[in-house]
CSV table of C-alpha atoms in Angstrom, one decimal:
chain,number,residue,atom,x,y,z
A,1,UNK,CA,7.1,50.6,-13.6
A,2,UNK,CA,9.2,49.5,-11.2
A,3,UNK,CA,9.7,46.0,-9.5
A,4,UNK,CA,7.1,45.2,-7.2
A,5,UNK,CA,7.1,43.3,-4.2
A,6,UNK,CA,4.4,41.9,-2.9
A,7,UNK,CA,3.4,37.9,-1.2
A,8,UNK,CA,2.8,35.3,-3.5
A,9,UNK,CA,-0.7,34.3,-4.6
A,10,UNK,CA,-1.6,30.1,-5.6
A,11,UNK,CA,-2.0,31.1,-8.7
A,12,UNK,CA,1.4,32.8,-8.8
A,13,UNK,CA,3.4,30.2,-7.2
A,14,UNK,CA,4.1,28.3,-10.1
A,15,UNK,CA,5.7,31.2,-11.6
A,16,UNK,CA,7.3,32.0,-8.5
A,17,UNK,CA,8.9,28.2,-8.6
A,18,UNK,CA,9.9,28.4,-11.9
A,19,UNK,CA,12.3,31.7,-10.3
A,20,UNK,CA,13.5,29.5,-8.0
A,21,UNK,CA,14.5,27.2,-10.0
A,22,UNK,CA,16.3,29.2,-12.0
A,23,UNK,CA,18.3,30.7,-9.5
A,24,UNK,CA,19.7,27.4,-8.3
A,25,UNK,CA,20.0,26.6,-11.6
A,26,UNK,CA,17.5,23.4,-11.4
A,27,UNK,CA,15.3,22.1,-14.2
A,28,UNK,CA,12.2,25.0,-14.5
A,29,UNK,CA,9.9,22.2,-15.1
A,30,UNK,CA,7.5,21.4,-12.4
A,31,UNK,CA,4.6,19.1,-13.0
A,32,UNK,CA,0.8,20.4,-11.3
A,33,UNK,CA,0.9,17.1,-9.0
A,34,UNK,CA,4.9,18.7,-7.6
A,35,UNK,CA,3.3,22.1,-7.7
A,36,UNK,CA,0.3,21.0,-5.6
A,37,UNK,CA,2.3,18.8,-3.7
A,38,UNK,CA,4.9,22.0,-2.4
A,39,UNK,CA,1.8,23.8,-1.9
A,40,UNK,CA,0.3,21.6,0.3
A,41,UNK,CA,3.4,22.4,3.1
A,42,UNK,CA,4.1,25.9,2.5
A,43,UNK,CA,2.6,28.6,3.8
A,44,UNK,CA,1.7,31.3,1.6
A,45,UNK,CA,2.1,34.4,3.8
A,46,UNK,CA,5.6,34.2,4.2
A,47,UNK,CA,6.5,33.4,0.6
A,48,UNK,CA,7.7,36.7,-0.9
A,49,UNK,CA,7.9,37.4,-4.6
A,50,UNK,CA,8.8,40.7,-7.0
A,51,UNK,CA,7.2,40.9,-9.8
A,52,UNK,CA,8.3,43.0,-12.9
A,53,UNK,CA,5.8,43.3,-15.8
A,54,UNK,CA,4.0,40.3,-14.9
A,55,UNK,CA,7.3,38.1,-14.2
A,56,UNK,CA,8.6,36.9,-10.9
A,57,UNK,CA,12.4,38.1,-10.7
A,58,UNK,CA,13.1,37.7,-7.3
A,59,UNK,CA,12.1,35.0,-4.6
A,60,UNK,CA,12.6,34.3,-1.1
A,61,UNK,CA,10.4,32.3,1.5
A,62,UNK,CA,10.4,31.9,5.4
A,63,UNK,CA,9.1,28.9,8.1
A,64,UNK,CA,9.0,28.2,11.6
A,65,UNK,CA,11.9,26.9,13.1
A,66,UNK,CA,12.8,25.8,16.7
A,67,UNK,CA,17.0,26.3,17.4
A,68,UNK,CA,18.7,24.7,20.2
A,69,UNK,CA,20.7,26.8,22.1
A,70,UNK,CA,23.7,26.1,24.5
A,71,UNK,CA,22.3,24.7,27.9
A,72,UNK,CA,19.5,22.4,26.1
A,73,UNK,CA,16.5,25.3,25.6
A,74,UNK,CA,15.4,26.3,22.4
A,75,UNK,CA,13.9,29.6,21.0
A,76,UNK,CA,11.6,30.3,18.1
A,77,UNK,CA,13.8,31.1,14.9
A,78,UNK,CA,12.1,32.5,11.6
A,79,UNK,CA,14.4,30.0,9.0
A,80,UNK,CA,14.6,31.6,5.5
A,81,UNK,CA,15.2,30.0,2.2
A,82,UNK,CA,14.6,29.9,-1.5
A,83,UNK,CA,16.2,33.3,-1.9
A,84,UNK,CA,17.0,34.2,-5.2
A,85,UNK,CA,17.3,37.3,-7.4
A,86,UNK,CA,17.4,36.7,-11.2
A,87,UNK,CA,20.7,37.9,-13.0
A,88,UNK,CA,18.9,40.4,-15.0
A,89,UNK,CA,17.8,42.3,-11.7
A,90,UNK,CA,20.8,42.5,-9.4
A,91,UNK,CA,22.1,45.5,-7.6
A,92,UNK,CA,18.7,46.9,-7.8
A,93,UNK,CA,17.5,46.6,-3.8
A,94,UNK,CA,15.3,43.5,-4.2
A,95,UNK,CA,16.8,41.1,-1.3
A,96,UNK,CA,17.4,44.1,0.6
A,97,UNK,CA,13.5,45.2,0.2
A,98,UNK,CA,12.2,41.3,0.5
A,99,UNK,CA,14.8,41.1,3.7
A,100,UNK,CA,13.9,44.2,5.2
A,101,UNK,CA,9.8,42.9,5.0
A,102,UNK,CA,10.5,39.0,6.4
A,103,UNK,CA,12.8,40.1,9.2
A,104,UNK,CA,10.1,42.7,10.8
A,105,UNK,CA,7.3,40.4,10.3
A,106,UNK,CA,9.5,38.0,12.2
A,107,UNK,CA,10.1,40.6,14.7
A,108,UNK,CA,6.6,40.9,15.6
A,109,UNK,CA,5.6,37.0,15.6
A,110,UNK,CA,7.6,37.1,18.7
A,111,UNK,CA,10.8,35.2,16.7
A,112,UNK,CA,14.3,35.5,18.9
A,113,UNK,CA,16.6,34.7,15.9
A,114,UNK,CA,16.7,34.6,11.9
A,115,UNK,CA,18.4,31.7,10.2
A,116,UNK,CA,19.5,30.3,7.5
A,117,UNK,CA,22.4,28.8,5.3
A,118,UNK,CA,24.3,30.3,3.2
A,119,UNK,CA,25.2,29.8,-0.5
A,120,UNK,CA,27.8,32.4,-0.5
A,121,UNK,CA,29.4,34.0,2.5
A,122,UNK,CA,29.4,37.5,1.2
A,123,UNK,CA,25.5,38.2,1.2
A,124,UNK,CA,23.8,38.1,4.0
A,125,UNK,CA,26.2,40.1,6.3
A,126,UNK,CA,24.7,42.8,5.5
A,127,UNK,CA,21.5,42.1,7.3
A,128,UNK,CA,23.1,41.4,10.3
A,129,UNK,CA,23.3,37.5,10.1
A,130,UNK,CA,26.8,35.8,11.0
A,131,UNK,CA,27.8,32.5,10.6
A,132,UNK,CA,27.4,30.7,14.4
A,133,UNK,CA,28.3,27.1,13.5
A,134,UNK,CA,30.9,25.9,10.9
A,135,UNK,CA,30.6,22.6,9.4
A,136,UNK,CA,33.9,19.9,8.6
A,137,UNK,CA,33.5,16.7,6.1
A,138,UNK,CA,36.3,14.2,6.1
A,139,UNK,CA,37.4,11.4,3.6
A,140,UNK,CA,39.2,8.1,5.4
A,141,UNK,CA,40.8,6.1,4.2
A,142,UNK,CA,39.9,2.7,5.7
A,143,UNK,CA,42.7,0.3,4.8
A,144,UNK,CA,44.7,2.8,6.4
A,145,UNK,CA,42.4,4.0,9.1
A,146,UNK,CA,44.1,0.7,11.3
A,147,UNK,CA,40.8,-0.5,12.4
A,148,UNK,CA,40.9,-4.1,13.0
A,149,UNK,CA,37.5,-5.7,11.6
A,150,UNK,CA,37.8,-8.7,14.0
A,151,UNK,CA,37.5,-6.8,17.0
A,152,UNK,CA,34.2,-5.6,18.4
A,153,UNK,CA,33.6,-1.8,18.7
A,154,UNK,CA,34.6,-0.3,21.8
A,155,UNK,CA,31.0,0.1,22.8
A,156,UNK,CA,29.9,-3.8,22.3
A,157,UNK,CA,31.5,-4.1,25.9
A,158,UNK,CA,28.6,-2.7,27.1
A,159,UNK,CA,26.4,-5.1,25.3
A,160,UNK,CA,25.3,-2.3,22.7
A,161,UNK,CA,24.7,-3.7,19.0
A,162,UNK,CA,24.3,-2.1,15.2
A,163,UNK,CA,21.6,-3.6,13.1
A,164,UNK,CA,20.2,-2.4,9.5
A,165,UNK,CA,16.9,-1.2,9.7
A,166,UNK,CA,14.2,0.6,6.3
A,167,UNK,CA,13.0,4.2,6.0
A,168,UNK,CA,9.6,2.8,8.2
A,169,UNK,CA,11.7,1.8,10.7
A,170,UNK,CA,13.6,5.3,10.6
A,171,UNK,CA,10.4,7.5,10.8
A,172,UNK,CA,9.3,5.6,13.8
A,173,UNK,CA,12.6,6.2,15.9
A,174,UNK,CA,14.5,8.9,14.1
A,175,UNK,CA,12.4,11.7,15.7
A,176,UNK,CA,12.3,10.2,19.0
A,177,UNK,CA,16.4,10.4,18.7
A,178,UNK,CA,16.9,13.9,16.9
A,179,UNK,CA,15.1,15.1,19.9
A,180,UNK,CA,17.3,13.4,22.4
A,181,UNK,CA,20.1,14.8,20.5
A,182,UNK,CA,18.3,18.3,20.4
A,183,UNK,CA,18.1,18.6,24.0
A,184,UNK,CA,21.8,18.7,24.5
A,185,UNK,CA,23.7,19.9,21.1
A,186,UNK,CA,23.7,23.7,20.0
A,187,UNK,CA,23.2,24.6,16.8
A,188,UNK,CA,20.9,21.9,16.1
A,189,UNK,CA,17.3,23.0,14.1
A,190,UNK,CA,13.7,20.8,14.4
A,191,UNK,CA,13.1,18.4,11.9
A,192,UNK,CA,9.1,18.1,11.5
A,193,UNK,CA,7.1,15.2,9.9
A,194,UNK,CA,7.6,15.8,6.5
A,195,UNK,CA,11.5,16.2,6.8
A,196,UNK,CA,11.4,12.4,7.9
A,197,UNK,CA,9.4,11.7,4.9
A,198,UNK,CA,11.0,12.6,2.4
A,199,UNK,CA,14.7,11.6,3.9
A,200,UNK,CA,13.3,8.2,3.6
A,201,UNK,CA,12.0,8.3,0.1
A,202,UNK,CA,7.8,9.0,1.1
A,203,UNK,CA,7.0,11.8,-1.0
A,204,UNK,CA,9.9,13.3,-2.5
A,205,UNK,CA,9.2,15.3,-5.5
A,206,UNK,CA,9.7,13.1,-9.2
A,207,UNK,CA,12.2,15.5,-10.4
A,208,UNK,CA,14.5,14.7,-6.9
A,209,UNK,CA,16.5,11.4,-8.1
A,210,UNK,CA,16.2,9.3,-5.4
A,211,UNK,CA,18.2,5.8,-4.2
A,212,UNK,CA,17.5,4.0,-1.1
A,213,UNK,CA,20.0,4.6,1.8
A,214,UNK,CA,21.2,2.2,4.2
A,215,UNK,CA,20.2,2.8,7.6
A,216,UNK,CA,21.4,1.5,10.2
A,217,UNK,CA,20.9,1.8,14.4
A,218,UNK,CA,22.6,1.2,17.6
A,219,UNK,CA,21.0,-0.4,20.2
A,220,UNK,CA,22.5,-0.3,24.1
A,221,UNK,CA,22.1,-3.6,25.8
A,222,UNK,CA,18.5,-2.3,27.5
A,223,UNK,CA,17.5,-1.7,23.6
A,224,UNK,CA,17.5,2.0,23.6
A,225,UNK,CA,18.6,3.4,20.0
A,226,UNK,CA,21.5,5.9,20.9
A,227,UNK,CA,22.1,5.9,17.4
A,228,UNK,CA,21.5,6.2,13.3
A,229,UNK,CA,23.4,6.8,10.6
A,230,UNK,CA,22.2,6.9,6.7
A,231,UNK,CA,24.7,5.8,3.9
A,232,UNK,CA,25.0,4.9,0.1
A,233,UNK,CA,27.7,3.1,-1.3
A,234,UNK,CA,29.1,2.8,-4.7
A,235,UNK,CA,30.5,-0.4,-6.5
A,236,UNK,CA,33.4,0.0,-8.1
A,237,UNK,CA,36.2,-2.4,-8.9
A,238,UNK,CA,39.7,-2.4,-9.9
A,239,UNK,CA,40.9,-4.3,-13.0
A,240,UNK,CA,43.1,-6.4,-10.6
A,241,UNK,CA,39.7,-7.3,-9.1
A,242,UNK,CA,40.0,-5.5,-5.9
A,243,UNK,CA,37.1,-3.6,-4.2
A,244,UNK,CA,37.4,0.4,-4.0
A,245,UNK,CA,34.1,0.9,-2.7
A,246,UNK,CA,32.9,4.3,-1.2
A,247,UNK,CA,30.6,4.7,1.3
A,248,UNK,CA,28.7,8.3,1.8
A,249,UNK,CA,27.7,9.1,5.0
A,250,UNK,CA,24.4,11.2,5.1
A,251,UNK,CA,23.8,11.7,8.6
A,252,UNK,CA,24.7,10.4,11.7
A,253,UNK,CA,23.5,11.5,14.8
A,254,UNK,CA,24.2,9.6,18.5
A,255,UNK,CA,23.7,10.8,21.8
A,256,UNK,CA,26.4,8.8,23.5
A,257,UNK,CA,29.8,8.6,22.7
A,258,UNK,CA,29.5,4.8,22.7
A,259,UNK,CA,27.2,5.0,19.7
A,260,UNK,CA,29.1,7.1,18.3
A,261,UNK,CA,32.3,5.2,18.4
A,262,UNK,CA,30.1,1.8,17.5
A,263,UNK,CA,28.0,3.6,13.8
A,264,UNK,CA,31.7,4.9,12.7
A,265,UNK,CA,33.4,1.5,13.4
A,266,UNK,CA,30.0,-0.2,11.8
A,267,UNK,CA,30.9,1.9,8.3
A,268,UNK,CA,34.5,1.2,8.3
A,269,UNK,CA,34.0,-2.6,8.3
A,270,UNK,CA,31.6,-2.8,5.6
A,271,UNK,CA,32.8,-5.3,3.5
A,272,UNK,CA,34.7,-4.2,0.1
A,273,UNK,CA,34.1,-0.1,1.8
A,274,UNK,CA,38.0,0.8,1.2
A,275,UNK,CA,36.8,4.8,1.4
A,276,UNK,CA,34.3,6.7,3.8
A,277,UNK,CA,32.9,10.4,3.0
A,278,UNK,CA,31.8,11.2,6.2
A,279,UNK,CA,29.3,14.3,5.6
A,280,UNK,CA,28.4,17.3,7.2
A,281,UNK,CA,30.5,17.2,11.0
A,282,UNK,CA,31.0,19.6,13.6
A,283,UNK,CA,34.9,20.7,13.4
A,284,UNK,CA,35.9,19.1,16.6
A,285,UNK,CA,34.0,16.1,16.0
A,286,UNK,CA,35.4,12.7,17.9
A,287,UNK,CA,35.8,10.8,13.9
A,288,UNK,CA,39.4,11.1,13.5
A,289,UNK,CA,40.9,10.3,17.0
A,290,UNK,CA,38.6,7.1,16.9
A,291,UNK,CA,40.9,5.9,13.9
A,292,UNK,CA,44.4,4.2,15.3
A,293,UNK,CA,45.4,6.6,12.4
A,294,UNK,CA,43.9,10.0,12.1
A,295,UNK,CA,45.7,10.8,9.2
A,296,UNK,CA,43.2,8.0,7.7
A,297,UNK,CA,40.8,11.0,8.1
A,298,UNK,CA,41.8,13.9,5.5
A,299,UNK,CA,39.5,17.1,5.8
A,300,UNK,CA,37.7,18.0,2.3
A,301,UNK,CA,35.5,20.5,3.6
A,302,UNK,CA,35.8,23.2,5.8
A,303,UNK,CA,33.4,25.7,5.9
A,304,UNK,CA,30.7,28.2,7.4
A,305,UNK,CA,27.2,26.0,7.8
A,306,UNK,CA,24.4,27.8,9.8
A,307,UNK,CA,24.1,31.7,10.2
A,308,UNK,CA,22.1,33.6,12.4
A,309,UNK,CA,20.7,37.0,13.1
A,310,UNK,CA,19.5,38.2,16.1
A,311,UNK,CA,16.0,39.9,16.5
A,312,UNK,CA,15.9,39.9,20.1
A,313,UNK,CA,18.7,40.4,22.5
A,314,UNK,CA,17.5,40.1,25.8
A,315,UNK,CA,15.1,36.7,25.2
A,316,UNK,CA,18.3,35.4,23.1
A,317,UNK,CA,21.2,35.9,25.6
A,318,UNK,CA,18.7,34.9,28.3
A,319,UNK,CA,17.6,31.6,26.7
A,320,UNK,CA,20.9,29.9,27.0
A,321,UNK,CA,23.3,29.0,29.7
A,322,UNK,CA,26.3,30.0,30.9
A,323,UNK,CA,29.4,28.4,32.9
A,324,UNK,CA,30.4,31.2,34.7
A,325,UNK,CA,29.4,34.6,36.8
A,326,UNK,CA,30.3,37.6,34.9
A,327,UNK,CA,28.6,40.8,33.9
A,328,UNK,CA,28.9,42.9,30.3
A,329,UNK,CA,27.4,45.7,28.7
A,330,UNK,CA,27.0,45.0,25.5
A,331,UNK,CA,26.4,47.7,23.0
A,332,UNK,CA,25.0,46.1,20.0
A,333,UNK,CA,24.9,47.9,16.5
A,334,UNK,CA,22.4,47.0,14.3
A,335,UNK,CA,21.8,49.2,10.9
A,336,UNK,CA,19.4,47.4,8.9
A,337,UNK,CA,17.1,45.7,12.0
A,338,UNK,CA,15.5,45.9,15.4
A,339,UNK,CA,18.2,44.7,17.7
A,340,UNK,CA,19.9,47.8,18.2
A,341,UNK,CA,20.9,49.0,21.7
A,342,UNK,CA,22.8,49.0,25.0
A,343,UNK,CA,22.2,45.8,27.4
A,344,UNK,CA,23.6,45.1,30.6
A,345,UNK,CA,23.9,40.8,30.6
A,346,UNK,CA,24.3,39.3,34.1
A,347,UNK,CA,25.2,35.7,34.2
A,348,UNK,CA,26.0,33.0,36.4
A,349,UNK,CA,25.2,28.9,36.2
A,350,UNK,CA,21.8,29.3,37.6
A,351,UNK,CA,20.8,31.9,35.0
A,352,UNK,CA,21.0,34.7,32.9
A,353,UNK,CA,19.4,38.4,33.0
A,354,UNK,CA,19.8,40.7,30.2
A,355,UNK,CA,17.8,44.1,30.6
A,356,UNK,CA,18.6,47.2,28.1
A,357,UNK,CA,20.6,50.0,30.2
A,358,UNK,CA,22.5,53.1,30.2
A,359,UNK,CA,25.2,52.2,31.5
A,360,UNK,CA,28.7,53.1,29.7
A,361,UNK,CA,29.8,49.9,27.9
A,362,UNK,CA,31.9,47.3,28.2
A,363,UNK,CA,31.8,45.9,24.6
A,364,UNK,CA,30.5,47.4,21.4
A,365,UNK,CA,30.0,45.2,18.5
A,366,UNK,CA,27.6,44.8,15.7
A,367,UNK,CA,24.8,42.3,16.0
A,368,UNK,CA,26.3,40.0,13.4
A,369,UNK,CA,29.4,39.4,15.6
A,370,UNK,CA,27.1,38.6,18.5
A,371,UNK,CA,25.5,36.2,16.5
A,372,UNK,CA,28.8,34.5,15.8
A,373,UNK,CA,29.3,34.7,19.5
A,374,UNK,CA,25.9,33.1,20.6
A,375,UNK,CA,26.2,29.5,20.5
A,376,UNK,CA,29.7,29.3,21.8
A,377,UNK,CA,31.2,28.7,18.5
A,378,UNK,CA,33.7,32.1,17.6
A,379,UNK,CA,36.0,33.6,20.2
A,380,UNK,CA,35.9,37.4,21.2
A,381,UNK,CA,39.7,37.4,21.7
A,382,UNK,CA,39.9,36.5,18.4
A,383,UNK,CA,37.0,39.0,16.8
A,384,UNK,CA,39.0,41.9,18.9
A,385,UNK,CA,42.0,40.9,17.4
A,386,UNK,CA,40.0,41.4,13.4
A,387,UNK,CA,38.9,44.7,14.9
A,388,UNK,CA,35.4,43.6,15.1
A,389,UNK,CA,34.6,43.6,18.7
A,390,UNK,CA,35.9,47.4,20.5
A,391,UNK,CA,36.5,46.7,24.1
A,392,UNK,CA,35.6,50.1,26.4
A,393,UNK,CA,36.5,48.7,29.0
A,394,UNK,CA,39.9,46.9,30.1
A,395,UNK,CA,39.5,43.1,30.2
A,396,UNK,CA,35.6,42.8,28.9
A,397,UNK,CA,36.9,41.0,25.9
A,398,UNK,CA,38.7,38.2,28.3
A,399,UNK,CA,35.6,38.0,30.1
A,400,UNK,CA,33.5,37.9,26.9
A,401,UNK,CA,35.6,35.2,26.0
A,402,UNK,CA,34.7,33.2,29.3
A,403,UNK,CA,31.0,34.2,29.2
A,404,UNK,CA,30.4,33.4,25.6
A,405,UNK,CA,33.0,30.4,24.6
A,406,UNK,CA,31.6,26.5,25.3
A,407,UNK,CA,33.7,23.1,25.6
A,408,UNK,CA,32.4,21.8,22.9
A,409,UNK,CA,31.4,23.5,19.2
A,410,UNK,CA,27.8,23.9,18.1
A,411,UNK,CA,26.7,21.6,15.1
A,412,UNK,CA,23.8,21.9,12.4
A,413,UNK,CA,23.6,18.7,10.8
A,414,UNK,CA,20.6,20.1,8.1
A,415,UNK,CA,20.3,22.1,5.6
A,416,UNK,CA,17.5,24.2,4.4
């Protein structure tokens, strides 16, 4: 018989676990409490298994997710993960066929956009997803960095402050402040109860080693937080008896440049810190010109973070905003999903309208490369120039450029 797909029963989760497991090659193990305790958050009729005599081979799972998009709005996005296809059962159809199911059931929930991260860039192209924000980790050097510990942060002249706080602490403010930070960043994805939880050590499964952060918050001078970041630090010592102490940035998040400046000056003055991983950044993140010397900052990660598909053109190019008054015909190619089709976009600062038409078209590109294009973060000149975007009509890729492109890059700071 062949492999069959079909949503995952209770009493088949624990097999279905075990599958994902494997395929991020994790410890199989899970105890009943873990398996009970999963269950308890995940909704069964979007977990998606196949099944070959008996044994689940294949694995992928779907939530609700809410994505901010450029101009502060957010649309509903269906947010896969936990796909996985055993090595004994590749090249046989099964993400294609578990794909195919998620992304129409998605379609008719009324979902805008699909998303997800990607373990490997080459997979999910396919399925018309395309990486829309890119991610950048740097490693400075402190001694180096030219910070001068006995001045106060640029932001103290404003009265502000940075003071340690524990996980309770965090869950009470944090989501007050992510949704601050939602309201104005692209790219960035909601964060429900049970993310703050477990980032702050309240339930996180036994197999999950887990070591107390540091957390630590800026206050302005009313007592606002504008601020967090999460850190660990090592100890290690030379055998000269000198301090080369790392600290690992986890996540920061401000939404003022002041707190900004003040939670990266806080981490470079910790005592006996000589090195500072920063973690997931957007590319053009402020870090490095806030050193004296950028060159403190060296870049050890650059990479695609968050991809998206789109399911639903018009809602998605209307929900965002746009700085200028253009219009486009876009004609969007879309093999493997329901976005397929010819739309005529109108926009201008106070809105956007984006109808289908039959109208010859400007543009032509398939919905992957729109989904690149979406929250400001890849240029059409430059997708032309790949030979990924086909301009019709002289200049619509210049004015693609100016429709699409924003100051400032989109940034997912979570993974999922």
């Amino acid at each position: 018989m062949s492999p069959e797909l079909r949503t995952v029963t209770e009493s088949e989760y624990p097999d279905w676990l075990r599958a994902v497991n494997n395929g991020f090659l994790r410890p199989l193990a899970d105890t009943e409490q873990e398996i009970a305790e999963r269950l308890a958050h995940t909704d069964l009729s979007r977990v998606q298994g196949v099944f070959d005599n008996g044994r689940c081979v294949a694995t992928f799972l779907s939530f609700s997710q809410e994505l901010t998009v450029v101009g502060g709005a957010t649309v509903r996005a269906d947010a896969v993960s936990a796909v996985t296809v055993t090595a004994t059962h590749r090249r046989r159809g099964l993400l294609r066929r578990m794909m195919a199911a998620d992304l129409a059931a998605a379609k008719e929930r009324g979902d805008v956009v699909a998303s997800l991260i990607a373990a490997e860039y080459p997979i999910y192209g396919r399925y018309g997803f395309g990486p829309a924000t890119w991610t950048t980790e740097w490693e400075i050097d402190v001694p180096r960095a030219g910070l001068d510990p006995h001045r106060p942060a640029l932001s103290e002249a404003d009265g502000g402050s940075v003071a340690l706080v524990d996980g309770a602490d965090v869950r009470k403010l944090g989501p007050e402040l992510h949704a601050r930070l939602a309201a104005r960043q692209p790219g960035i994805v909601s964060r429900d109860q049970r993310w703050w939880d477990w980032h702050t050590g309240v339930g996180v499964p036994a197999h999950e080693a887990w070591t107390e952060p540091f957390y630590g918050v800026y206050r302005t001078a009313d007592g606002e937080v504008d601020g967090l970041v999460v850190y660990r630090a090592g100890t290690e010592w030379s055998d000269s008896n000198q301090p080369h102490n790392k600290a690992t940035v986890s996540g920061l998040i401000a939404v003022t440049p002041a707190a900004e400046r003040a939670l990266w000056n806080y981490v470079c003055s910790i005592d006996w810190i000589t090195t500072v991983r920063t973690g997931n950044r957007a590319p053009d993140d402020l870090l490095p010109l806030l050193l004296p010397d950028p060159r403190a900052a060296r870049t050890v990660t650059q990479a695609d973070w968050l991809w998206l598909r789109l399911l639903d053109v018009p809602r998605a190019l209307e929900a965002r905003t746009y700085a200028t008054e253009a219009t486009l015909v876009l004609d969007v190619r879309d093999q493997t999903g329901p976005a397929a089709g010819r739309f005529l976009l109108d926009v201008s600062p106070s809105g956007a309208s984006c109808t289908p038409t039959t109208r010859s078209a400007d543009l032509a590109l398939d919905v992957r490369e729109l989904a690149s294009l979406y929250l400001g973060d890849e240029s059409a000149l430059r997708l032309a120039a790949l030979g990924r975007v086909e301009e019709n009509r002289a200049g619509a890729v210049a004015t693609a450029e100016t429709v699409f492109r924003t100051a400032r890059r989109p940034w997912c700071p979570d993974v999922f």
